[in-house]
Short mmCIF file of C-alpha atoms and ligand atoms in Angstrom, two decimals:
data_model
loop_
_atom_site.label_atom_id
_atom_site.label_comp_id
_atom_site.label_asym_id
_atom_site.label_seq_id
_atom_site.Cartn_x
_atom_site.Cartn_y
_atom_site.Cartn_z
CA UNK A 1 74.46 55.41 70.70
CA UNK A 2 76.21 53.87 67.92
CA UNK A 3 74.19 52.26 65.19
CA UNK A 4 74.87 51.69 61.32
CA UNK A 5 71.87 53.23 60.23
CA UNK A 6 71.73 56.59 58.74
CA UNK A 7 68.84 57.75 57.62
CA UNK A 8 68.42 58.72 53.65
CA UNK A 9 66.20 62.03 54.12
CA UNK A 10 63.50 62.80 55.89
CA UNK A 11 61.29 61.29 58.21
CA UNK A 12 57.54 60.07 57.13
CA UNK A 13 56.01 62.11 59.45
CA UNK A 14 57.93 65.15 58.71
CA UNK A 15 55.35 68.63 58.84
CA UNK A 16 55.62 70.65 55.61
CA UNK A 17 54.04 73.60 55.14
CA UNK A 18 54.21 77.04 55.78
CA UNK A 19 53.76 79.69 58.50
CA UNK A 20 51.66 83.19 59.04
CA UNK A 21 51.20 85.23 61.69
CA UNK A 22 47.56 87.33 62.51
CA UNK A 23 48.41 90.65 62.28
CA UNK A 24 50.59 90.43 59.63
CA UNK A 25 47.40 88.63 57.06
CA UNK A 26 43.97 88.57 59.02
CA UNK A 27 42.62 92.41 58.51
CA UNK A 28 39.51 92.72 59.94
CA UNK A 29 41.26 94.94 62.90
CA UNK A 30 37.71 96.22 64.18
CA UNK A 31 35.28 94.21 63.46
CA UNK A 32 33.80 91.28 65.29
CA UNK A 33 34.76 92.58 69.13
CA UNK A 34 38.30 92.82 68.25
CA UNK A 35 40.55 95.52 69.93
CA UNK A 36 43.50 97.44 68.63
CA UNK A 37 46.80 95.72 69.07
CA UNK A 38 50.51 96.18 68.96
CA UNK A 39 50.97 95.49 65.85
CA UNK A 40 48.44 97.99 64.54
CA UNK A 41 49.63 101.50 65.53
CA UNK A 42 52.76 100.60 63.86
CA UNK A 43 53.60 103.18 60.62
CA UNK A 44 54.52 101.62 57.20
CA UNK A 45 58.32 102.31 55.82
CA UNK A 46 59.09 104.80 53.68
CA UNK A 47 62.35 103.21 52.67
CA UNK A 48 62.61 99.73 52.33
CA UNK A 49 64.84 99.27 54.97
CA UNK A 50 64.22 100.90 57.58
CA UNK A 51 62.40 99.36 60.37
CA UNK A 52 59.57 100.73 61.70
CA UNK A 53 57.90 97.45 63.56
CA UNK A 54 60.02 98.69 67.34
CA UNK A 55 59.24 103.10 66.46
CA UNK A 56 56.46 103.72 68.29
CA UNK A 57 56.92 106.36 70.95
CA UNK A 58 54.12 108.13 72.77
CA UNK A 59 52.71 110.89 69.34
CA UNK A 60 52.89 108.24 67.36
CA UNK A 61 50.57 105.83 69.38
CA UNK A 62 48.01 109.47 70.23
CA UNK A 63 48.27 109.76 66.11
CA UNK A 64 47.32 106.53 65.34
CA UNK A 65 44.14 105.72 68.09
CA UNK A 66 43.05 109.47 65.84
CA UNK A 67 43.74 107.76 62.65
CA UNK A 68 41.49 104.76 61.10
CA UNK A 69 44.03 104.63 57.94
CA UNK A 70 44.37 101.49 56.67
CA UNK A 71 46.91 101.79 54.75
CA UNK A 72 49.33 103.93 56.67
CA UNK A 73 48.81 100.96 59.07
CA UNK A 74 48.93 97.66 56.96
CA UNK A 75 48.78 95.54 59.48
CA UNK A 76 45.10 96.74 60.28
CA UNK A 77 44.65 94.76 56.41
CA UNK A 78 45.99 92.09 56.05
CA UNK A 79 45.52 89.84 52.89
CA UNK A 80 41.53 90.09 54.94
CA UNK A 81 42.57 85.85 55.83
CA UNK A 82 39.82 86.77 58.13
CA UNK A 83 37.07 86.59 55.31
CA UNK A 84 38.95 84.36 52.77
CA UNK A 85 40.45 81.50 55.15
CA UNK A 86 38.57 78.79 53.47
CA UNK A 87 39.74 79.48 49.72
CA UNK A 88 43.16 80.37 51.55
CA UNK A 89 43.71 76.99 53.77
CA UNK A 90 42.36 75.13 50.34
CA UNK A 91 45.52 76.21 48.63
CA UNK A 92 47.65 75.28 51.14
CA UNK A 93 45.66 71.44 50.69
CA UNK A 94 46.91 72.00 46.95
CA UNK A 95 50.09 71.81 48.00
CA UNK A 96 49.76 69.03 49.80
CA UNK A 97 50.10 70.20 53.17
CA UNK A 98 51.01 68.24 56.07
CA UNK A 99 51.19 71.76 58.44
CA UNK A 100 49.67 75.00 59.03
CA UNK A 101 51.24 77.33 61.17
CA UNK A 102 49.53 80.40 62.09
CA UNK A 103 48.86 82.98 65.28
CA UNK A 104 45.98 83.85 66.49
CA UNK A 105 45.01 87.11 67.43
CA UNK A 106 45.10 87.39 71.07
CA UNK A 107 43.27 91.03 71.02
CA UNK A 108 40.73 88.30 69.38
CA UNK A 109 39.72 86.68 72.49
CA UNK A 110 40.53 89.76 74.92
CA UNK A 111 40.00 92.82 73.23
CA UNK A 112 41.35 94.97 75.76
CA UNK A 113 43.94 91.90 77.13
CA UNK A 114 42.34 93.01 81.08
CA UNK A 115 38.44 91.26 80.59
CA UNK A 116 37.12 88.57 82.56
CA UNK A 117 35.55 87.02 79.86
CA UNK A 118 37.27 86.11 76.34
CA UNK A 119 35.05 87.53 73.12
CA UNK A 120 33.07 84.23 71.36
CA UNK A 121 32.60 85.26 68.64
CA UNK A 122 36.96 85.57 68.21
CA UNK A 123 37.18 82.22 69.95
CA UNK A 124 34.12 81.23 66.73
CA UNK A 125 36.94 82.55 64.12
CA UNK A 126 39.62 80.16 64.98
CA UNK A 127 37.41 77.37 65.82
CA UNK A 128 36.40 77.38 62.15
CA UNK A 129 40.04 78.08 60.51
CA UNK A 130 41.29 74.44 62.54
CA UNK A 131 37.60 72.70 60.97
CA UNK A 132 39.29 73.90 57.94
CA UNK A 133 42.20 72.58 58.58
CA UNK A 134 41.19 68.86 59.95
CA UNK A 135 38.14 69.32 56.93
CA UNK A 136 42.27 69.21 54.21
CA UNK A 137 44.39 66.67 56.76
CA UNK A 138 46.38 70.20 57.76
CA UNK A 139 47.78 70.17 60.79
CA UNK A 140 47.37 73.62 63.24
CA UNK A 141 50.70 74.32 64.37
CA UNK A 142 49.41 77.90 67.10
CA UNK A 143 52.25 80.09 67.79
CA UNK A 144 50.21 82.04 70.81
CA UNK A 145 52.36 85.95 70.52
CA UNK A 146 53.67 86.38 67.78
CA UNK A 147 55.00 90.86 67.22
CA UNK A 148 51.50 92.02 68.95
CA UNK A 149 49.06 91.85 72.13
CA UNK A 150 46.65 94.03 73.00
CA UNK A 151 47.61 98.10 73.03
CA UNK A 152 45.02 97.77 76.12
CA UNK A 153 48.05 96.13 78.30
CA UNK A 154 50.48 98.63 77.15
CA UNK A 155 48.33 101.85 77.88
CA UNK A 156 47.24 100.46 80.83
CA UNK A 157 50.60 99.18 82.36
CA UNK A 158 53.67 99.62 79.34
CA UNK A 159 53.11 96.13 77.95
CA UNK A 160 55.32 93.02 79.60
CA UNK A 161 57.12 95.62 81.60
CA UNK A 162 54.51 94.91 84.09
CA UNK A 163 54.20 91.14 85.23
CA UNK A 164 50.54 92.06 86.29
CA UNK A 165 51.15 90.63 81.99
CA UNK A 166 52.23 87.63 83.19
CA UNK A 167 48.54 87.26 84.47
CA UNK A 168 46.33 87.69 81.60
CA UNK A 169 47.97 86.05 79.65
CA UNK A 170 47.98 82.86 81.37
CA UNK A 171 44.52 83.58 81.75
CA UNK A 172 44.68 84.01 78.30
CA UNK A 173 46.34 80.77 77.17
CA UNK A 174 44.23 78.84 79.55
CA UNK A 175 41.17 80.20 77.61
CA UNK A 176 43.24 78.77 74.16
CA UNK A 177 43.89 75.12 75.97
CA UNK A 178 40.88 74.46 77.08
CA UNK A 179 38.52 75.65 74.07
CA UNK A 180 41.36 74.15 71.50
CA UNK A 181 41.78 70.42 73.57
CA UNK A 182 42.51 67.71 71.06
CA UNK A 183 42.00 70.13 67.47
CA UNK A 184 45.62 71.79 68.75
CA UNK A 185 48.52 69.47 68.65
CA UNK A 186 51.64 71.96 68.23
CA UNK A 187 51.63 75.03 70.14
CA UNK A 188 54.13 78.04 69.95
CA UNK A 189 54.44 80.37 72.92
CA UNK A 190 56.25 83.69 71.75
CA UNK A 191 56.95 83.91 67.83
CA UNK A 192 60.91 85.22 68.33
CA UNK A 193 61.09 85.57 72.45
CA UNK A 194 65.08 87.18 71.46
CA UNK A 195 62.85 89.97 69.82
CA UNK A 196 61.69 91.86 73.21
CA UNK A 197 65.60 93.05 73.58
CA UNK A 198 65.16 94.71 70.42
CA UNK A 199 61.86 96.88 71.52
CA UNK A 200 57.79 97.54 71.19
CA UNK A 201 57.59 94.99 68.90
CA UNK A 202 58.17 92.42 71.27
CA UNK A 203 57.45 94.02 74.36
CA UNK A 204 54.92 96.10 73.67
CA UNK A 205 56.68 98.49 75.94
CA UNK A 206 57.18 102.06 74.95
CA UNK A 207 60.81 103.21 76.68
CA UNK A 208 61.24 105.55 73.94
CA UNK A 209 64.18 108.40 75.82
CA UNK A 210 65.63 106.36 78.42
CA UNK A 211 69.27 106.16 78.70
CA UNK A 212 70.30 102.68 76.91
CA UNK A 213 71.03 101.53 80.21
CA UNK A 214 67.73 102.18 81.43
CA UNK A 215 66.03 100.95 78.33
CA UNK A 216 68.10 97.30 78.91
CA UNK A 217 66.92 96.79 82.26
CA UNK A 218 63.62 97.40 80.86
CA UNK A 219 63.18 95.16 77.91
CA UNK A 220 65.48 92.47 79.55
CA UNK A 221 62.95 92.48 82.71
CA UNK A 222 60.12 92.60 80.45
CA UNK A 223 61.99 88.65 78.68
CA UNK A 224 62.28 88.23 82.47
CA UNK A 225 58.12 87.83 82.26
CA UNK A 226 57.66 86.45 78.95
CA UNK A 227 59.77 83.63 80.17
CA UNK A 228 58.21 82.97 83.22
CA UNK A 229 54.35 83.52 81.07
CA UNK A 230 56.10 80.66 78.51
CA UNK A 231 56.88 78.20 81.17
CA UNK A 232 53.43 78.61 83.18
CA UNK A 233 51.37 77.86 80.10
CA UNK A 234 54.11 75.07 79.48
CA UNK A 235 52.36 74.05 82.91
CA UNK A 236 48.86 74.48 81.38
CA UNK A 237 49.15 72.98 78.13
CA UNK A 238 51.25 69.82 80.29
CA UNK A 239 47.79 70.04 82.57
CA UNK A 240 45.14 70.19 79.80
CA UNK A 241 46.24 68.49 76.75
CA UNK A 242 48.13 65.92 78.30
CA UNK A 243 48.35 65.36 73.80
CA UNK A 244 49.68 68.41 73.17
CA UNK A 245 53.17 69.30 72.62
CA UNK A 246 54.56 73.30 73.12
CA UNK A 247 57.79 74.89 71.99
CA UNK A 248 60.06 77.76 71.91
CA UNK A 249 60.85 79.98 68.84
CA UNK A 250 64.02 81.55 68.77
CA UNK A 251 64.80 83.83 66.06
CA UNK A 252 67.99 82.59 65.10
CA UNK A 253 71.53 83.61 64.17
CA UNK A 254 74.36 81.95 63.27
CA UNK A 255 77.60 83.88 63.96
CA UNK A 256 81.08 82.97 62.36
CA UNK A 257 83.90 84.89 62.94
CA UNK A 258 85.46 87.80 60.51
CA UNK A 259 88.43 85.76 60.58
CA UNK A 260 90.63 82.81 62.83
CA UNK A 261 91.89 85.57 64.62
CA UNK A 262 91.16 84.33 68.51
CA UNK A 263 89.78 87.53 69.20
CA UNK A 264 86.86 87.27 66.54
CA UNK A 265 86.12 84.03 67.50
CA UNK A 266 85.78 84.95 70.90
CA UNK A 267 83.81 87.40 69.61
CA UNK A 268 81.70 85.50 67.98
CA UNK A 269 81.31 83.04 70.99
CA UNK A 270 79.30 85.76 72.90
CA UNK A 271 77.44 86.43 70.09
CA UNK A 272 76.30 83.55 69.50
CA UNK A 273 75.60 82.69 73.52
CA UNK A 274 73.88 86.12 73.22
CA UNK A 275 71.97 84.33 71.00
CA UNK A 276 71.10 80.99 72.58
CA UNK A 277 70.15 82.44 76.00
CA UNK A 278 67.08 82.70 75.42
CA UNK A 279 67.18 78.93 74.56
CA UNK A 280 69.13 77.80 76.81
CA UNK A 281 66.23 79.52 79.80
CA UNK A 282 63.32 77.87 77.86
CA UNK A 283 64.89 74.41 77.23
CA UNK A 284 66.75 73.79 80.45
CA UNK A 285 64.19 75.75 82.55
CA UNK A 286 67.57 78.08 84.02
CA UNK A 287 69.35 81.24 83.27
CA UNK A 288 72.92 80.34 82.15
CA UNK A 289 75.68 81.51 83.51
CA UNK A 290 77.37 83.50 81.18
CA UNK A 291 74.34 86.23 81.15
CA UNK A 292 75.42 86.62 84.98
CA UNK A 293 77.96 89.36 83.81
CA UNK A 294 75.82 90.05 81.00
CA UNK A 295 74.48 91.61 82.77
CA UNK A 296 76.87 92.98 84.87
CA UNK A 297 78.88 94.22 82.92
CA UNK A 298 76.08 96.50 81.26
CA UNK A 299 74.38 97.10 84.51
CA UNK A 300 70.84 94.72 84.34
CA UNK A 301 69.26 93.79 87.15
CA UNK A 302 66.42 91.68 87.45
CA UNK A 303 63.77 91.33 89.98
CA UNK A 304 63.06 88.10 90.34
CA UNK A 305 60.27 86.84 92.53
CA UNK A 306 60.89 83.52 95.13
CA UNK A 307 58.83 81.26 92.53
CA UNK A 308 60.45 81.93 89.47
CA UNK A 309 63.33 79.45 89.45
CA UNK A 310 61.15 76.46 89.99
CA UNK A 311 59.11 78.27 87.45
CA UNK A 312 61.43 77.95 84.81
CA UNK A 313 62.34 74.66 86.14
CA UNK A 314 59.39 73.02 85.84
CA UNK A 315 58.10 74.63 83.13
CA UNK A 316 60.70 73.42 79.79
CA UNK A 317 59.28 73.33 76.41
CA UNK A 318 59.45 69.97 74.63
CA UNK A 319 60.94 70.51 71.13
CA UNK A 320 62.67 73.98 70.11
CA UNK A 321 60.96 75.56 66.96
CA UNK A 322 63.16 78.21 65.10
CA UNK A 323 63.30 80.61 62.01
CA UNK A 324 65.96 80.78 59.76
CA UNK A 325 66.97 83.04 57.43
CA UNK A 326 71.33 83.82 57.66
CA UNK A 327 73.88 83.69 58.89
CA UNK A 328 75.99 87.06 60.61
CA UNK A 329 79.25 87.68 60.70
CA UNK A 330 82.12 89.23 63.77
CA UNK A 331 84.49 91.04 64.49
CA UNK A 332 86.54 92.72 67.10
CA UNK A 333 87.21 95.06 65.59
CA UNK A 334 84.93 98.29 65.48
CA UNK A 335 85.09 99.55 62.28
CA UNK A 336 83.06 96.60 60.71
CA UNK A 337 80.50 97.17 56.94
CA UNK A 338 77.34 96.44 58.78
CA UNK A 339 74.79 93.74 56.83
CA UNK A 340 70.19 93.88 57.20
CA UNK A 341 68.54 90.87 58.61
CA UNK A 342 65.72 90.73 60.30
CA UNK A 343 66.72 92.63 63.77
CA UNK A 344 70.80 91.81 64.47
CA UNK A 345 72.96 93.32 62.36
CA UNK A 346 76.51 91.99 62.50
CA UNK A 347 78.84 91.90 59.44
CA UNK A 348 78.70 91.82 55.77
CA UNK A 349 79.67 88.53 54.75
CA UNK A 350 81.62 88.57 51.58
CA UNK A 351 81.40 85.02 50.65
CA UNK A 352 77.32 85.73 50.36
CA UNK A 353 75.07 86.80 48.12
CA UNK A 354 72.59 89.16 49.38
CA UNK A 355 68.37 89.26 48.98
CA UNK A 356 67.26 92.42 47.63
CA UNK A 357 66.72 93.26 51.67
CA UNK A 358 70.29 92.67 52.38
CA UNK A 359 69.20 89.69 54.05
CA UNK A 360 72.60 87.58 53.61
CA UNK A 361 71.56 83.68 52.11
CA UNK A 362 73.49 81.04 53.60
CA UNK A 363 72.20 77.51 53.52
CA UNK A 364 74.79 75.88 54.67
CA UNK A 365 74.61 78.06 57.86
CA UNK A 366 71.25 76.19 58.25
CA UNK A 367 72.99 72.54 58.28
CA UNK A 368 75.21 74.66 60.94
CA UNK A 369 72.72 76.00 63.24
CA UNK A 370 70.45 72.65 63.29
CA UNK A 371 73.99 70.71 64.54
CA UNK A 372 74.53 73.05 66.57
CA UNK A 373 70.83 73.13 67.95
CA UNK A 374 70.70 69.50 68.37
CA UNK A 375 73.85 69.22 69.57
CA UNK A 376 73.32 71.67 72.45
CA UNK A 377 69.66 71.20 73.28
CA UNK A 378 68.55 67.06 72.25
CA UNK A 379 65.34 67.71 71.83
CA UNK A 380 63.47 67.67 68.20
CA UNK A 381 63.62 70.26 66.77
CA UNK A 382 61.40 72.38 64.21
CA UNK A 383 62.16 74.67 61.25
CA UNK A 384 59.00 76.98 61.09
CA UNK A 385 60.17 79.87 58.92
CA UNK A 386 62.08 80.05 55.90
CA UNK A 387 62.03 81.73 53.35
CA UNK A 388 63.21 84.68 50.45
CA UNK A 389 61.49 88.01 50.48
CA UNK A 390 61.18 88.77 46.83
CA UNK A 391 59.54 91.81 43.93
CA UNK A 392 58.10 89.34 41.76
CA UNK A 393 56.39 90.32 38.82
CA UNK A 394 53.26 89.36 37.24
CA UNK A 395 53.37 88.28 33.85
CA UNK A 396 50.50 89.86 31.05
CA UNK A 397 49.69 85.96 31.28
CA UNK A 398 49.09 86.05 34.64
CA UNK A 399 51.80 84.31 35.92
CA UNK A 400 55.02 84.49 38.65
CA UNK A 401 57.86 83.04 37.56
CA UNK A 402 60.04 83.02 40.89
CA UNK A 403 62.79 80.77 40.02
CA UNK A 404 65.06 82.60 42.28
CA UNK A 405 62.86 81.82 45.32
CA UNK A 406 62.79 77.63 44.10
CA UNK A 407 66.88 77.93 44.63
CA UNK A 408 66.78 79.81 47.87
CA UNK A 409 64.44 77.15 49.40
CA UNK A 410 65.59 73.55 47.72
CA UNK A 411 69.37 74.89 48.48
CA UNK A 412 68.28 74.93 52.77
CA UNK A 413 65.67 71.71 51.86
CA UNK A 414 68.66 70.36 50.69
CA UNK A 415 70.87 71.09 53.75
CA UNK A 416 68.42 70.29 55.99
CA UNK A 417 67.64 66.50 55.06
CA UNK A 418 72.25 66.00 55.47
CA UNK A 419 71.58 67.46 59.35
CA UNK A 420 68.59 64.23 58.97
CA UNK A 421 71.47 62.30 58.05
CA UNK A 422 73.87 63.68 61.03
CA UNK A 423 71.88 62.30 62.89
CA UNK A 424 69.55 65.77 63.80
CA UNK A 425 65.67 65.02 65.08
CA UNK A 426 63.99 67.41 63.50
CA UNK A 427 60.34 67.57 63.22
CA UNK A 428 58.48 69.86 59.81
CA UNK A 429 59.45 72.54 57.10
CA UNK A 430 57.05 75.19 57.57
CA UNK A 431 58.36 77.79 54.84
CA UNK A 432 57.38 81.57 55.84
CA UNK A 433 54.64 83.41 53.70
CA UNK A 434 53.05 80.25 51.66
CA UNK A 435 50.50 83.14 50.44
CA UNK A 436 51.72 86.93 50.26
CA UNK A 437 51.56 89.03 53.34
CA UNK A 438 52.09 92.84 54.68
CA UNK A 439 56.04 91.88 56.27
CA UNK A 440 56.91 92.61 59.98
CA UNK A 441 59.51 94.89 59.13
CA UNK A 442 58.49 97.37 56.83
CA UNK A 443 54.59 96.62 56.54
CA UNK A 444 55.29 96.85 52.86
CA UNK A 445 53.16 94.62 50.38
CA UNK A 446 56.03 94.05 47.65
CA UNK A 447 58.29 92.22 49.68
CA UNK A 448 56.33 88.73 49.03
CA UNK A 449 57.46 85.50 50.19
CA UNK A 450 54.54 83.40 49.06
CA UNK A 451 53.91 79.98 46.43
CA UNK A 452 50.72 82.27 46.16
CA UNK A 453 50.50 85.50 44.52
CA UNK A 454 48.21 88.19 46.46
CA UNK A 455 47.09 90.94 44.16
CA UNK A 456 47.28 93.72 46.34
CA UNK A 457 49.51 97.12 45.93
CA UNK A 458 51.56 98.27 49.53
CA UNK A 459 48.52 101.10 49.55
CA UNK A 460 46.57 98.52 49.96
CA UNK A 461 44.97 98.49 46.37
CA UNK A 462 44.34 94.77 44.84
CA UNK A 463 41.58 92.75 44.14
CA UNK A 464 43.53 89.99 45.97
CA UNK A 465 42.79 87.35 44.00
CA UNK A 466 45.38 84.83 44.37
CA UNK A 467 47.31 83.45 41.70
CA UNK A 468 50.00 80.20 42.25
CA UNK A 469 53.05 81.25 41.37
CA UNK A 470 55.76 78.66 40.34
CA UNK A 471 56.97 77.17 43.49
CA UNK A 472 53.56 75.99 43.43
CA UNK A 473 54.00 73.35 41.83
CA UNK A 474 57.58 73.29 42.81
CA UNK A 475 56.54 73.60 46.05
CA UNK A 476 53.72 71.12 45.67
CA UNK A 477 55.83 68.01 44.22
CA UNK A 478 58.82 68.57 46.77
CA UNK A 479 55.79 67.55 49.31
CA UNK A 480 54.69 64.84 47.74
CA UNK A 481 58.04 62.71 47.02
CA UNK A 482 59.36 63.83 51.17
CA UNK A 483 61.35 65.46 50.48
CA UNK A 484 63.34 63.80 47.28
CA UNK A 485 62.40 65.42 43.85
CA UNK A 486 63.69 68.91 44.97
C1 BG6 B 1 60.28 87.09 61.05
C2 BG6 B 1 59.02 86.96 62.17
O1 BG6 B 1 61.35 87.52 61.86
O2 BG6 B 1 60.58 87.55 59.81
C3 BG6 B 1 57.84 87.12 61.30
O3 BG6 B 1 58.46 85.73 62.54
C4 BG6 B 1 58.22 88.26 59.45
O4 BG6 B 1 56.45 88.30 61.45
C5 BG6 B 1 59.79 87.56 58.92
O5 BG6 B 1 57.44 88.52 58.39
C6 BG6 B 1 60.46 87.64 57.18
O6 BG6 B 1 61.03 89.24 57.39
P1 BG6 B 1 59.97 90.32 56.67
O7 BG6 B 1 60.14 91.69 57.49
O8 BG6 B 1 61.02 90.19 55.90
O9 BG6 B 1 58.83 90.34 57.38
#
């Protein structure tokens, strides 16, 4: 549609805020009836660039079940949000948050995953969290499954490998939609649904020792079960609470060709399709054709139940949310220099600087991605994770001068604003880890994303005192000016 009106900035009701996940903040892993989750058997990395979240084997699982340490397994400890949520949300409100994205620990509600009745104490905890948000005028944005599930379901039926897990999940989501109707307006089904193809962290399924083809077969089948579970949750949500909106969540990785050579451009196109496959299914309601060839070439054969195609078609999401930390480069050349990132690895881009963890910083890539996603889907977009993991230094007078974080966020906000002028419909922006938390990939504490410093080290020592960083005051101004004062 032609119009002379080009937006000048962020819309009036833009959802500014921050995002966390239960397994990275809550702690209190074994109280009030909570069961053990798949995240709580993941060991802390010994090397900063080693990801441990998919490294769970039968043997490591047995060891974890014998060991009650929260130092070896830091996601059991988090930052004890379970006991400090009031103080933490109050700090968010001080920054003027309009939204707080959090996730629900499935194991608080169904400790083993297969009980008939939910655990009331777990439900009460989230009642209190949502009431606190309400008190401060903060809209909760709730991820139903963020990198965890009851370990009971892994032990019983290898997590999402089993189709039965769909039923356990829909039992869980029904409880959530009924209980929190009217309290939660925005839901996300699976955090970074593409994580399923990277292994245990996404699937809750052990697949050690399998040949690559069988491993990928298992993961894509597990993913298919998640697609169905997600679509069923969309249908449930719409029926139980017609006012609520429910979205998908993707780890978005914009891919560039290494050179203008057509072979490289094609390699980048394929890489991009393999990243957008997930949202193609969840937004358009069907598997895209390019995946048929990919599955055939990789020896993957999916099992579909007769109703699955219809379920996917009916259960299309209302909006698309995604995390954005970096972009990646690819070519059809085998001999490449790898860069690191949140899971997907690509080539290093000589035009970009990297974080201390090797994640390539690319604010313009966010504008490119926003335009691409909007052009492809034409449904509202929501940036639900973005941020800089860095080592912060506490000065003698207890200050943190994190101008590097401000610089990172500022540049990304500038590009979001440009994309809004380009015509993109953007609902909100929740930065990752507004308060320091346990890292997903390495379980370190020293990889900090927050506006709020938490006094806790990698071993779990510290008073948990909260200190406002320089970025705290900066982000407060950004929100108060609706993105004009950057
Ligand atoms: C995303 C996850 O991939 O990246 C978060 O959804 C995670 O859970 C975030 O924390 C940052 O990754 P990391 O490994 O630095 O914590």
